[in-house]
mmCIF file of C-alpha atoms in Angstrom:
data_model
loop_
_atom_site.group_PDB
_atom_site.id
_atom_site.type_symbol
_atom_site.label_atom_id
_atom_site.label_comp_id
_atom_site.label_asym_id
_atom_site.label_seq_id
_atom_site.Cartn_x
_atom_site.Cartn_y
_atom_site.Cartn_z
ATOM 1 C CA MET A 1 44.056 44.421 10.432
ATOM 2 C CA ASN A 2 47.504 46.010 10.780
ATOM 3 C CA GLU A 3 50.011 45.553 7.991
ATOM 4 C CA GLY A 4 52.820 43.248 8.955
ATOM 5 C CA TRP A 5 50.681 41.478 11.565
ATOM 6 C CA ASN A 6 51.521 37.831 12.080
ATOM 7 C CA LYS A 7 50.836 35.188 14.632
ATOM 8 C CA SER A 8 52.341 31.817 15.499
ATOM 9 C CA LEU A 9 50.819 29.214 17.770
ATOM 10 C CA LYS A 10 52.169 25.839 18.815
ATOM 11 C CA LYS A 11 49.935 23.248 20.412
ATOM 12 C CA ILE A 12 49.214 19.546 20.746
ATOM 13 C CA ILE A 13 46.158 18.090 18.979
ATOM 14 C CA ARG A 14 44.638 14.628 18.888
ATOM 15 C CA ARG A 15 44.345 12.983 15.470
ATOM 16 C CA GLU A 16 41.435 10.809 14.293
ATOM 17 C CA MET A 17 43.488 7.689 14.996
ATOM 18 C CA GLY A 18 43.759 8.760 18.625
ATOM 19 C CA ASP A 19 47.453 9.691 18.627
ATOM 20 C CA GLU A 20 48.744 13.140 19.499
ATOM 21 C CA ALA A 21 50.515 15.531 17.131
ATOM 22 C CA TYR A 22 52.605 18.590 17.910
ATOM 23 C CA ILE A 23 51.636 21.321 15.411
ATOM 24 C CA GLU A 24 52.586 24.893 14.623
ATOM 25 C CA LYS A 25 49.934 27.217 13.194
ATOM 26 C CA LYS A 26 51.155 30.395 11.460
ATOM 27 C CA MET A 27 49.016 33.276 10.150
ATOM 28 C CA HIS A 28 50.303 36.337 8.312
ATOM 29 C CA PRO A 29 49.116 38.819 5.638
ATOM 30 C CA LEU A 30 49.426 37.979 1.971
ATOM 31 C CA LEU A 31 51.231 40.369 -0.371
ATOM 32 C CA ASP A 32 49.576 43.711 -1.247
ATOM 33 C CA SER A 33 49.335 42.636 -4.903
ATOM 34 C CA ILE A 34 46.868 39.953 -3.873
ATOM 35 C CA SER A 35 44.922 42.155 -1.470
ATOM 36 C CA ASP A 36 44.522 44.719 -4.268
ATOM 37 C CA ALA A 37 42.093 42.296 -5.878
ATOM 38 C CA PHE A 38 39.555 43.209 -3.204
ATOM 39 C CA ASP A 39 37.237 46.156 -3.661
ATOM 40 C CA SER A 40 39.153 49.324 -2.799
ATOM 41 C CA HIS A 41 36.358 50.512 -0.460
ATOM 42 C CA ASP A 42 36.357 47.253 1.448
ATOM 43 C CA LYS A 43 40.063 46.512 1.241
ATOM 44 C CA GLU A 44 41.170 43.853 3.663
ATOM 45 C CA TYR A 45 44.169 41.647 4.088
ATOM 46 C CA ALA A 46 43.799 38.029 3.246
ATOM 47 C CA LEU A 47 45.418 35.708 5.727
ATOM 48 C CA LEU A 48 47.714 32.887 4.836
ATOM 49 C CA ASN A 49 46.953 30.180 7.331
ATOM 50 C CA ARG A 50 49.540 27.408 7.536
ATOM 51 C CA ILE A 51 49.511 24.411 9.814
ATOM 52 C CA MET A 52 52.659 22.380 10.062
ATOM 53 C CA ASP A 53 52.876 19.020 11.756
ATOM 54 C CA LEU A 54 56.029 19.297 13.816
ATOM 55 C CA SER A 55 55.755 15.877 15.430
ATOM 56 C CA SER A 56 58.020 14.107 12.958
ATOM 57 C CA SER A 57 60.742 16.758 12.891
ATOM 58 C CA GLU A 58 60.649 17.294 16.662
ATOM 59 C CA LEU A 59 60.830 13.558 17.303
ATOM 60 C CA PHE A 60 63.560 13.121 14.698
ATOM 61 C CA GLU A 61 65.710 15.800 16.338
ATOM 62 C CA ALA A 62 65.027 14.432 19.820
ATOM 63 C CA ASN A 63 65.845 10.886 18.723
ATOM 64 C CA ASN A 64 69.030 12.068 17.026
ATOM 65 C CA GLU A 65 70.139 13.862 20.182
ATOM 66 C CA LEU A 66 69.249 10.844 22.330
ATOM 67 C CA ARG A 67 71.123 8.503 19.987
ATOM 68 C CA LYS A 68 74.237 10.706 20.118
ATOM 69 C CA ARG A 69 74.079 10.852 23.906
ATOM 70 C CA ASN A 70 73.649 7.084 24.142
ATOM 71 C CA GLU A 71 76.622 6.513 21.833
ATOM 72 C CA GLU A 72 78.691 8.920 23.928
ATOM 73 C CA LEU A 73 77.603 7.102 27.098
ATOM 74 C CA ASP A 74 78.463 3.700 25.580
ATOM 75 C CA ARG A 75 81.942 4.941 24.632
ATOM 76 C CA PHE A 76 82.346 6.507 28.049
ATOM 77 C CA VAL A 77 81.394 3.318 29.933
ATOM 78 C CA TYR A 78 83.542 1.092 27.702
ATOM 79 C CA SER A 79 86.613 3.304 27.860
ATOM 80 C CA THR A 80 86.347 4.197 31.542
ATOM 81 C CA SER A 81 85.881 0.573 32.601
ATOM 82 C CA HIS A 82 89.034 -0.346 30.665
ATOM 83 C CA ASP A 83 91.027 2.610 31.987
ATOM 84 C CA LEU A 84 89.911 1.975 35.567
ATOM 85 C CA ARG A 85 90.775 -1.706 35.356
ATOM 86 C CA ALA A 86 94.245 -1.263 33.814
ATOM 87 C CA PRO A 87 95.987 0.308 36.856
ATOM 88 C CA LEU A 88 94.155 -2.045 39.230
ATOM 89 C CA THR A 89 95.352 -5.051 37.235
ATOM 90 C CA SER A 90 98.879 -3.649 37.375
ATOM 91 C CA ILE A 91 98.683 -3.210 41.160
ATOM 92 C CA MET A 92 97.393 -6.767 41.667
ATOM 93 C CA GLY A 93 100.208 -8.153 39.511
ATOM 94 C CA LEU A 94 102.821 -6.183 41.438
ATOM 95 C CA LEU A 95 101.405 -7.413 44.752
ATOM 96 C CA ASN A 96 101.826 -10.984 43.527
ATOM 97 C CA LEU A 97 105.444 -10.256 42.591
ATOM 98 C CA MET A 98 106.113 -8.751 46.018
ATOM 99 C CA GLU A 99 104.860 -11.927 47.671
ATOM 100 C CA LEU A 100 107.328 -13.991 45.634
ATOM 101 C CA THR A 101 110.476 -12.023 46.481
ATOM 102 C CA ASP A 102 112.549 -11.562 49.613
ATOM 103 C CA SER A 103 114.640 -8.800 48.079
ATOM 104 C CA ASN A 104 114.030 -5.393 49.669
ATOM 105 C CA LYS A 105 115.398 -3.761 46.522
ATOM 106 C CA ASP A 106 112.810 -5.535 44.369
ATOM 107 C CA LYS A 107 110.054 -4.709 46.845
ATOM 108 C CA GLU A 108 110.986 -1.024 46.713
ATOM 109 C CA LYS A 109 110.871 -1.121 42.916
ATOM 110 C CA TYR A 110 107.435 -2.782 42.960
ATOM 111 C CA LEU A 111 106.161 -0.253 45.507
ATOM 112 C CA GLN A 112 107.267 2.596 43.249
ATOM 113 C CA LEU A 113 105.431 1.044 40.294
ATOM 114 C CA MET A 114 102.330 0.541 42.455
ATOM 115 C CA ARG A 115 102.509 4.182 43.504
ATOM 116 C CA MET A 116 102.568 5.240 39.850
ATOM 117 C CA SER A 117 99.544 3.036 39.072
ATOM 118 C CA THR A 118 97.694 4.492 42.064
ATOM 119 C CA VAL A 119 98.398 8.050 40.885
ATOM 120 C CA GLN A 120 97.187 7.110 37.399
ATOM 121 C CA LEU A 121 93.984 5.683 38.866
ATOM 122 C CA ASP A 122 93.439 8.743 41.060
ATOM 123 C CA LEU A 123 93.910 11.126 38.120
ATOM 124 C CA PHE A 124 91.418 9.187 36.068
ATOM 125 C CA ILE A 125 88.823 9.208 38.858
ATOM 126 C CA GLN A 126 89.339 12.976 39.136
ATOM 127 C CA GLU A 127 88.629 13.258 35.401
ATOM 128 C CA ILE A 128 85.368 11.308 35.773
ATOM 129 C CA VAL A 129 84.309 13.539 38.678
ATOM 130 C CA ALA A 130 85.220 16.661 36.663
ATOM 131 C CA TYR A 131 83.237 15.389 33.674
ATOM 132 C CA THR A 132 80.138 14.771 35.823
ATOM 133 C CA HIS A 133 80.530 18.066 37.709
ATOM 134 C CA ASN A 134 80.770 20.095 34.512
ATOM 135 C CA LYS A 135 77.737 18.378 32.954
ATOM 136 C CA LYS A 136 75.399 18.769 35.917
ATOM 137 C CA LEU A 137 76.258 21.919 37.884
ATOM 138 C CA GLY A 138 75.895 25.590 37.073
ATOM 139 C CA VAL A 139 78.728 28.120 37.185
ATOM 140 C CA GLN A 140 79.667 29.169 40.741
ATOM 141 C CA SER A 141 81.476 32.486 40.399
ATOM 142 C CA GLU A 142 84.041 33.641 42.982
ATOM 143 C CA LEU A 143 87.203 35.734 43.157
ATOM 144 C CA ILE A 144 90.096 33.692 41.748
ATOM 145 C CA ASP A 145 93.592 33.685 43.233
ATOM 146 C CA PHE A 146 95.450 32.205 40.268
ATOM 147 C CA GLU A 147 98.799 31.897 42.040
ATOM 148 C CA ASP A 148 97.268 29.851 44.859
ATOM 149 C CA LEU A 149 95.192 27.779 42.432
ATOM 150 C CA ILE A 150 98.147 26.934 40.181
ATOM 151 C CA GLU A 151 100.497 26.133 43.069
ATOM 152 C CA LYS A 152 97.948 23.716 44.535
ATOM 153 C CA CYS A 153 97.530 22.014 41.153
ATOM 154 C CA ILE A 154 101.304 21.624 40.818
ATOM 155 C CA SER A 155 101.573 20.241 44.355
ATOM 156 C CA ARG A 156 98.777 17.733 43.757
ATOM 157 C CA LEU A 157 100.506 16.471 40.600
ATOM 158 C CA SER A 158 103.952 16.223 42.208
ATOM 159 C CA PHE A 159 103.610 12.430 42.564
ATOM 160 C CA MET A 160 103.274 11.912 38.827
ATOM 161 C CA ASN A 161 106.119 10.073 37.167
ATOM 162 C CA ASN A 162 108.919 12.493 36.126
ATOM 163 C CA SER A 163 107.129 15.496 37.666
ATOM 164 C CA ASP A 164 110.189 16.280 39.803
ATOM 165 C CA LEU A 165 112.351 16.422 36.660
ATOM 166 C CA ILE A 166 110.292 19.180 35.023
ATOM 167 C CA ARG A 167 110.805 22.856 35.816
ATOM 168 C CA LYS A 168 107.558 24.729 36.428
ATOM 169 C CA VAL A 169 107.359 28.481 35.835
ATOM 170 C CA VAL A 170 104.301 30.449 36.991
ATOM 171 C CA ASP A 171 103.765 34.027 35.794
ATOM 172 C CA VAL A 172 100.510 35.678 36.915
ATOM 173 C CA LYS A 173 100.094 39.300 35.825
ATOM 174 C CA LEU A 174 96.369 40.054 35.981
ATOM 175 C CA LYS A 175 95.522 43.742 36.379
ATOM 176 C CA PHE A 176 92.030 43.336 37.845
ATOM 177 C CA ASP A 177 89.957 41.112 40.119
ATOM 178 C CA PHE A 178 88.869 38.093 38.121
ATOM 179 C CA TYR A 179 85.779 36.051 38.947
ATOM 180 C CA SER A 180 85.048 32.569 37.669
ATOM 181 C CA ASP A 181 84.273 29.015 38.802
ATOM 182 C CA ARG A 182 87.230 27.898 40.936
ATOM 183 C CA GLN A 183 86.433 24.178 40.786
ATOM 184 C CA ARG A 184 86.186 24.223 37.000
ATOM 185 C CA LEU A 185 89.416 26.213 36.675
ATOM 186 C CA ASP A 186 91.098 23.721 39.002
ATOM 187 C CA ASN A 187 89.963 20.823 36.793
ATOM 188 C CA LEU A 188 91.011 22.683 33.651
ATOM 189 C CA LEU A 189 94.512 23.504 34.908
ATOM 190 C CA SER A 190 95.013 20.042 36.425
ATOM 191 C CA ASN A 191 94.239 18.400 33.094
ATOM 192 C CA LEU A 192 96.527 20.689 31.099
ATOM 193 C CA LEU A 193 99.391 20.376 33.599
ATOM 194 C CA SER A 194 99.089 16.594 33.898
ATOM 195 C CA ASN A 195 99.171 16.398 30.096
ATOM 196 C CA ALA A 196 102.347 18.487 29.984
ATOM 197 C CA ILE A 197 103.976 16.208 32.577
ATOM 198 C CA LYS A 198 102.869 12.979 30.865
ATOM 199 C CA TYR A 199 104.230 14.064 27.495
ATOM 200 C CA CYS A 200 107.438 15.736 28.617
ATOM 201 C CA ASP A 201 110.668 15.182 26.708
ATOM 202 C CA LEU A 202 113.388 14.141 29.147
ATOM 203 C CA SER A 203 115.964 14.133 26.350
ATOM 204 C CA LYS A 204 115.850 17.944 26.442
ATOM 205 C CA GLN A 205 118.329 19.736 28.656
ATOM 206 C CA ASP A 206 115.659 21.715 30.516
ATOM 207 C CA PRO A 207 112.190 20.052 30.494
ATOM 208 C CA LEU A 208 109.805 22.927 31.159
ATOM 209 C CA VAL A 209 106.146 23.790 31.766
ATOM 210 C CA ARG A 210 105.232 27.481 31.858
ATOM 211 C CA ILE A 211 101.854 28.783 33.052
ATOM 212 C CA VAL A 212 101.052 32.415 32.229
ATOM 213 C CA VAL A 213 97.916 34.330 33.247
ATOM 214 C CA LYS A 214 97.518 37.817 31.802
ATOM 215 C CA SER A 215 94.880 40.482 31.157
ATOM 216 C CA GLU A 216 93.228 41.346 27.880
ATOM 217 C CA ASN A 217 90.324 43.803 28.070
ATOM 218 C CA ASN A 218 88.118 42.267 30.775
ATOM 219 C CA HIS A 219 89.266 38.724 30.022
ATOM 220 C CA ALA A 220 91.883 36.441 31.535
ATOM 221 C CA ILE A 221 94.229 34.752 29.078
ATOM 222 C CA ILE A 222 95.660 31.488 30.416
ATOM 223 C CA ILE A 223 98.638 30.015 28.567
ATOM 224 C CA VAL A 224 100.066 26.584 29.363
ATOM 225 C CA GLU A 225 103.133 25.791 27.283
ATOM 226 C CA ASP A 226 105.729 23.041 27.397
ATOM 227 C CA ASN A 227 108.772 21.866 25.461
ATOM 228 C CA GLY A 228 107.602 18.259 25.411
ATOM 229 C CA ILE A 229 107.142 15.773 22.584
ATOM 230 C CA GLY A 230 104.511 17.856 20.761
ATOM 231 C CA ILE A 231 101.466 16.808 18.719
ATOM 232 C CA LYS A 232 101.352 15.789 15.065
ATOM 233 C CA ASN A 233 99.696 18.322 12.740
ATOM 234 C CA GLU A 234 97.002 15.874 11.644
ATOM 235 C CA SER A 235 96.003 15.228 15.277
ATOM 236 C CA GLN A 236 95.726 18.817 16.487
ATOM 237 C CA ASP A 237 92.160 19.318 15.228
ATOM 238 C CA ARG A 238 91.021 16.194 17.082
ATOM 239 C CA VAL A 239 92.720 16.441 20.479
ATOM 240 C CA PHE A 240 89.524 17.800 22.095
ATOM 241 C CA GLU A 241 87.406 14.832 20.978
ATOM 242 C CA MET A 242 86.266 12.403 23.649
ATOM 243 C CA PHE A 243 88.592 9.389 23.957
ATOM 244 C CA TYR A 244 90.810 10.542 21.105
ATOM 245 C CA ARG A 245 94.432 9.503 21.541
ATOM 246 C CA ALA A 246 96.987 11.172 19.308
ATOM 247 C CA SER A 247 99.161 8.061 19.190
ATOM 248 C CA ALA A 248 99.305 4.444 20.312
ATOM 249 C CA GLN A 249 101.802 5.556 22.964
ATOM 250 C CA SER A 250 99.307 7.955 24.553
ATOM 251 C CA LYS A 251 99.254 7.423 28.302
ATOM 252 C CA GLY A 252 96.052 9.269 29.166
ATOM 253 C CA SER A 253 92.398 8.306 29.335
ATOM 254 C CA GLY A 254 91.471 10.304 26.256
ATOM 255 C CA ILE A 255 88.905 12.449 28.073
ATOM 256 C CA GLY A 256 91.172 15.043 29.724
ATOM 257 C CA LEU A 257 91.285 17.550 26.860
ATOM 258 C CA TYR A 258 87.636 16.851 26.050
ATOM 259 C CA ILE A 259 86.801 17.928 29.623
ATOM 260 C CA VAL A 260 89.006 21.022 29.216
ATOM 261 C CA LYS A 261 87.069 22.064 26.091
ATOM 262 C CA GLU A 262 83.712 21.406 27.810
ATOM 263 C CA ILE A 263 84.750 23.513 30.814
ATOM 264 C CA VAL A 264 85.945 26.384 28.616
ATOM 265 C CA GLU A 265 82.623 26.379 26.746
ATOM 266 C CA LYS A 266 80.690 26.289 30.040
ATOM 267 C CA LEU A 267 82.614 29.398 31.114
ATOM 268 C CA ALA A 268 81.791 31.110 27.778
ATOM 269 C CA GLY A 269 85.432 31.130 26.708
ATOM 270 C CA SER A 270 87.561 29.791 23.881
ATOM 271 C CA ILE A 271 90.629 27.568 23.588
ATOM 272 C CA LYS A 272 93.211 26.963 20.892
ATOM 273 C CA VAL A 273 96.220 24.700 20.599
ATOM 274 C CA LYS A 274 99.494 25.204 18.779
ATOM 275 C CA SER A 275 102.081 22.439 18.643
ATOM 276 C CA THR A 276 105.183 21.345 16.780
ATOM 277 C CA LEU A 277 106.173 17.697 16.891
ATOM 278 C CA GLY A 278 109.411 17.331 18.840
ATOM 279 C CA GLU A 279 109.354 20.927 20.107
ATOM 280 C CA GLY A 280 106.365 21.328 22.398
ATOM 281 C CA THR A 281 102.744 22.394 22.789
ATOM 282 C CA THR A 282 100.941 25.591 23.789
ATOM 283 C CA PHE A 283 97.321 25.840 24.931
ATOM 284 C CA GLU A 284 95.815 29.326 25.084
ATOM 285 C CA ILE A 285 92.500 29.907 26.852
ATOM 286 C CA ASP A 286 90.466 33.112 26.746
ATOM 287 C CA LEU A 287 87.941 33.450 29.600
ATOM 288 C CA PRO A 288 85.553 36.343 30.298
ATOM 289 C CA ASN A 289 85.296 37.829 33.775
ATOM 290 C CA GLN A 290 82.236 36.322 35.491
ATOM 291 C CA LYS A 291 81.973 39.188 37.970
ATOM 292 C CA GLY A 292 78.289 39.885 38.441
#
């Protein structure tokens, strides 16, 4: 028998009680000091034969994973049902108010508020679709036109409250053809841009969102920075958690940045956040080229 030989076998067996067990059987040589005990002319390697019942550990891990997924699903259903209902309740209330007034000025005001609630509802539905898409579908790589992608995101978010008051600067300076999943990048950028708009600081003289795309080795570096209200230091490590809201005044669903992190991981990239309360926030994403 060759020195260093070892073998591992996993299989399912049936116990005496009739139930099945998932076991791992391992065989490998014992140390030379033990084999030296054999006659030198008939030297052989003793085998250490170990059988491990993996059923308990495998089931424990599977149950743990299932429990975590169920808890995540429970939180998702609870939070999404609340966040879907809130803008609908607002719209129904505003419709009632419109029926009670003859003032065109009041009706215009109510219509504007209804439009804002509708945009909020649409953004949230987009987040749910993005969440499901990222969980279920594989990466579909194609050549990315970042300028076109970003401009379409900005246009789609133009109906958000205060969007027209924020200056948007786009600076794309990639030096090579970049391939990635366009739909995922669209969801990623939409979430980051909508966040920057939601948490803008209109008290500043020049409310600003800047989107930069640049090259680094064979990677694309995407930077989304704003001069908005910023994030507290103690919240920055948690902003990517599902349903986490940095403050009671948070206007979002709490899943937008969670989806961003999930998308970045799906694309084998990394993301980091840097923020100063009262000054603004910067997200920097590093994505590898998915060119086959």
